[in-house]
Amino acid sequence: MLTNILRRYPNSKQMIRFTQRIILRENLRKQRPF
């Protein structure tokens, strides 16, 4: 999923930051059950 997004926008730094935010959000969600 993330790799596909990076392939679509290889030169977009904003897109990379956006994906990183999603990853961090998912990690926090896994750590906290609520």
mmCIF file of C-alpha atoms in Angstrom:
data_model
loop_
_atom_site.group_PDB
_atom_site.id
_atom_site.type_symbol
_atom_site.label_atom_id
_atom_site.label_comp_id
_atom_site.label_asym_id
_atom_site.label_seq_id
_atom_site.Cartn_x
_atom_site.Cartn_y
_atom_site.Cartn_z
ATOM 1 C CA MET A 1 0.000 0.000 0.000
ATOM 2 C CA LEU A 2 2.590 2.547 1.115
ATOM 3 C CA THR A 3 4.980 1.359 -1.586
ATOM 4 C CA ASN A 4 2.294 1.915 -4.211
ATOM 5 C CA ILE A 5 1.773 5.475 -2.993
ATOM 6 C CA LEU A 6 5.514 6.132 -3.093
ATOM 7 C CA ARG A 7 5.646 4.727 -6.618
ATOM 8 C CA ARG A 8 2.872 7.072 -7.697
ATOM 9 C CA TYR A 9 4.574 10.064 -6.112
ATOM 10 C CA PRO A 10 8.324 9.309 -6.134
ATOM 11 C CA ASN A 11 9.331 12.983 -5.999
ATOM 12 C CA SER A 12 6.690 14.228 -3.593
ATOM 13 C CA LYS A 13 8.202 14.883 -0.164
ATOM 14 C CA GLN A 14 4.798 15.915 1.150
ATOM 15 C CA MET A 15 3.393 12.511 0.234
ATOM 16 C CA ILE A 16 6.223 10.785 2.103
ATOM 17 C CA ARG A 17 5.567 12.915 5.168
ATOM 18 C CA PHE A 18 1.881 12.103 4.890
ATOM 19 C CA THR A 19 2.563 8.373 4.783
ATOM 20 C CA GLN A 20 4.904 8.697 7.754
ATOM 21 C CA ARG A 21 2.136 10.398 9.713
ATOM 22 C CA ILE A 22 -0.195 7.524 8.886
ATOM 23 C CA ILE A 23 2.414 4.992 10.039
ATOM 24 C CA LEU A 24 2.974 6.844 13.306
ATOM 25 C CA ARG A 25 -0.768 7.087 13.842
ATOM 26 C CA GLU A 26 -1.208 3.348 13.276
ATOM 27 C CA ASN A 27 1.660 2.559 15.638
ATOM 28 C CA LEU A 28 0.141 4.696 18.387
ATOM 29 C CA ARG A 29 -3.219 3.080 17.771
ATOM 30 C CA LYS A 30 -1.668 -0.375 18.193
ATOM 31 C CA GLN A 31 0.023 0.634 21.437
ATOM 32 C CA ARG A 32 -3.184 2.122 22.883
ATOM 33 C CA PRO A 33 -6.305 -0.064 22.687
ATOM 34 C CA PHE A 34 -8.533 3.001 22.807
#
